[in-house]
Amino acid sequence: MAKKLTSSTKELMIALGILLAITWTAHSDKIPDFDLIVAQDGLGDFTTITNAIFAAPNFSLTQYHIKIRAGTYKENIVIGREKQNLTLIGDGMDSTIITWRKGCKLDISYSNSR
Ligand SMILES: *[C@@H]1O[C@H](CO)[C@@H](O)[C@H](O)[C@H]1NC(C)=O
Ligand SMILES: *[C@@H]1O[C@H](CO)[C@@H](O)[C@H](O)[C@H]1NC(C)=O
């Protein structure tokens, strides 16, 4: 009797663990929602960060998120004062890299929320 209870408790724990893992994946995939996606493979809205920033609204009253997929972007990023509430979100420290000069490297997560 006690043994049966233990084994079903174990099963429940495993099921919960799997459920948690799935929830976590869905969570990190979906939040935050992105308004624009930059991807070098052409599967996003833009292939360059410069164009995505240009397309972002001026003086936005709400948060505007630009997701930048993994890749090395050789761009001189200029974000004007009019690009307010703009957040650039990379795919991680080692996967989204912006270089604009030899030896200069920016690993983003940049936020312009002033
Ligand atoms: C933002 O302002 C700049 C300069 O004033 C303008 O050239 C650009 O088209 C505007 N962008 C948008 C998305 O409204
Ligand atoms: C930025 O967005 C917030 C809402 O998320 C808004 O309250 C705030 O006024 C915005 N900032 C600017 C400068 O528009």
Short mmCIF file of C-alpha atoms and ligand atoms in Angstrom, two decimals:
data_model
loop_
_atom_site.label_atom_id
_atom_site.label_comp_id
_atom_site.label_asym_id
_atom_site.label_seq_id
_atom_site.Cartn_x
_atom_site.Cartn_y
_atom_site.Cartn_z
CA MET A 1 0.00 0.00 0.00
CA ALA A 2 2.65 2.46 1.07
CA LYS A 3 4.85 1.35 -1.78
CA LYS A 4 2.11 1.99 -4.34
CA LEU A 5 1.57 5.47 -3.01
CA THR A 6 5.24 6.24 -3.28
CA SER A 7 5.44 5.14 -6.89
CA SER A 8 2.40 7.15 -7.93
CA THR A 9 3.79 10.16 -6.12
CA LYS A 10 6.96 9.72 -8.12
CA GLU A 11 4.96 9.57 -11.33
CA LEU A 12 3.15 12.72 -10.40
CA MET A 13 6.44 14.47 -9.73
CA ILE A 14 7.78 13.44 -13.13
CA ALA A 15 4.59 14.59 -14.85
CA LEU A 16 4.80 17.91 -13.03
CA GLY A 17 8.43 18.25 -14.00
CA ILE A 18 7.63 17.74 -17.67
CA LEU A 19 4.74 20.15 -17.48
CA LEU A 20 6.96 22.76 -15.86
CA ALA A 21 9.61 22.30 -18.53
CA ILE A 22 7.05 22.85 -21.29
CA THR A 23 5.57 25.88 -19.58
CA TRP A 24 9.01 27.36 -19.10
CA THR A 25 9.88 26.93 -22.79
CA ALA A 26 6.63 28.50 -23.93
CA HIS A 27 7.17 31.30 -21.47
CA SER A 28 10.68 32.22 -22.53
CA ASP A 29 9.62 32.00 -26.17
CA LYS A 30 6.68 34.30 -25.87
CA ILE A 31 7.54 36.95 -23.33
CA PRO A 32 8.10 39.69 -24.08
CA ASP A 33 6.21 40.00 -27.31
CA PHE A 34 8.19 41.61 -30.06
CA ASP A 35 6.98 44.29 -32.38
CA LEU A 36 9.71 43.66 -34.91
CA ILE A 37 12.17 40.89 -35.53
CA VAL A 38 15.56 41.35 -37.14
CA ALA A 39 17.03 38.21 -38.63
CA GLN A 40 19.91 37.84 -41.04
CA ASP A 41 18.33 34.80 -42.65
CA GLY A 42 15.47 36.94 -43.92
CA LEU A 43 12.83 35.25 -41.76
CA GLY A 44 12.21 38.36 -39.69
CA ASP A 45 10.82 41.76 -40.59
CA PHE A 46 14.23 43.24 -41.35
CA THR A 47 17.72 41.99 -41.97
CA THR A 48 19.48 45.02 -40.50
CA ILE A 49 19.07 46.64 -37.10
CA THR A 50 19.38 50.08 -38.67
CA ASN A 51 16.26 49.54 -40.78
CA ALA A 52 14.31 48.13 -37.87
CA ILE A 53 15.17 51.12 -35.68
CA PHE A 54 14.18 53.44 -38.51
CA ALA A 55 10.82 51.70 -38.75
CA ALA A 56 10.21 51.90 -35.01
CA PRO A 57 7.75 54.63 -34.06
CA ASN A 58 9.03 58.07 -33.04
CA PHE A 59 8.20 59.17 -29.50
CA SER A 60 6.41 55.93 -28.80
CA LEU A 61 4.04 56.12 -25.85
CA THR A 62 4.26 52.40 -25.28
CA GLN A 63 7.12 49.97 -25.04
CA TYR A 64 8.41 48.88 -28.43
CA HIS A 65 10.45 45.70 -28.57
CA ILE A 66 12.81 44.74 -31.34
CA LYS A 67 14.08 41.20 -31.22
CA ILE A 68 17.46 40.67 -32.80
CA ARG A 69 18.13 37.10 -33.75
CA ALA A 70 21.52 35.50 -33.44
CA GLY A 71 24.16 36.81 -35.79
CA THR A 72 26.97 39.28 -36.11
CA TYR A 73 25.76 42.63 -37.30
CA LYS A 74 28.33 45.00 -38.73
CA GLU A 75 26.38 48.15 -38.26
CA ASN A 76 26.88 51.56 -36.79
CA ILE A 77 23.76 51.74 -34.70
CA VAL A 78 22.40 55.20 -34.09
CA ILE A 79 19.35 55.54 -31.93
CA GLY A 80 17.96 59.04 -32.01
CA ARG A 81 16.32 60.82 -29.15
CA GLU A 82 12.95 60.40 -30.88
CA LYS A 83 13.18 56.64 -30.49
CA GLN A 84 11.74 56.51 -27.02
CA ASN A 85 10.59 53.44 -25.20
CA LEU A 86 12.58 51.33 -27.59
CA THR A 87 14.15 48.09 -26.40
CA LEU A 88 16.50 45.92 -28.38
CA ILE A 89 16.58 42.35 -27.23
CA GLY A 90 19.29 39.99 -28.39
CA ASP A 91 19.37 36.24 -28.51
CA GLY A 92 21.98 36.12 -25.79
CA MET A 93 25.44 37.43 -25.02
CA ASP A 94 27.30 35.20 -27.46
CA SER A 95 24.73 34.90 -30.20
CA THR A 96 23.72 38.48 -31.01
CA ILE A 97 26.75 40.64 -31.56
CA ILE A 98 26.94 44.11 -33.00
CA THR A 99 30.28 45.37 -34.24
CA TRP A 100 30.75 48.79 -35.66
CA ARG A 101 34.47 49.26 -35.67
CA LYS A 102 37.42 46.95 -35.46
CA GLY A 103 37.74 45.90 -31.85
CA CYS A 104 34.43 47.35 -30.78
CA LYS A 105 31.73 44.97 -29.83
CA LEU A 106 28.39 45.38 -28.18
CA ASP A 107 26.51 42.50 -26.69
CA ILE A 108 23.02 43.74 -26.37
CA SER A 109 20.38 44.01 -24.37
CA TYR A 110 19.91 47.68 -24.96
CA SER A 111 17.08 49.67 -23.51
CA ASN A 112 16.15 53.23 -24.36
CA SER A 113 13.31 53.92 -21.99
CA ARG A 114 13.96 57.44 -20.88
C1 LIG B 1 10.86 59.51 -37.37
O1 LIG B 1 11.39 60.82 -37.55
C2 LIG B 1 12.35 60.90 -38.59
C3 LIG B 1 12.99 62.27 -38.57
O2 LIG B 1 12.16 63.24 -38.05
C4 LIG B 1 11.66 60.58 -39.92
O3 LIG B 1 12.58 60.69 -40.99
C5 LIG B 1 11.09 59.18 -39.85
O4 LIG B 1 10.38 58.87 -41.02
C6 LIG B 1 10.19 58.98 -38.64
N1 LIG B 1 9.90 57.59 -38.51
C7 LIG B 1 8.68 57.12 -38.25
C8 LIG B 1 8.55 55.63 -38.13
O5 LIG B 1 7.72 57.84 -38.08
C1 LIG B 2 6.96 54.89 -22.33
O1 LIG B 2 5.93 53.93 -22.14
C2 LIG B 2 5.26 54.05 -20.92
C3 LIG B 2 4.27 52.90 -20.86
O2 LIG B 2 4.96 51.70 -20.96
C4 LIG B 2 4.58 55.39 -20.85
O3 LIG B 2 3.95 55.52 -19.60
C5 LIG B 2 5.62 56.49 -21.02
O4 LIG B 2 4.98 57.73 -21.07
C6 LIG B 2 6.42 56.29 -22.28
N1 LIG B 2 7.51 57.24 -22.34
C7 LIG B 2 7.60 58.18 -23.25
C8 LIG B 2 8.80 59.05 -23.17
O5 LIG B 2 6.77 58.33 -24.11
#
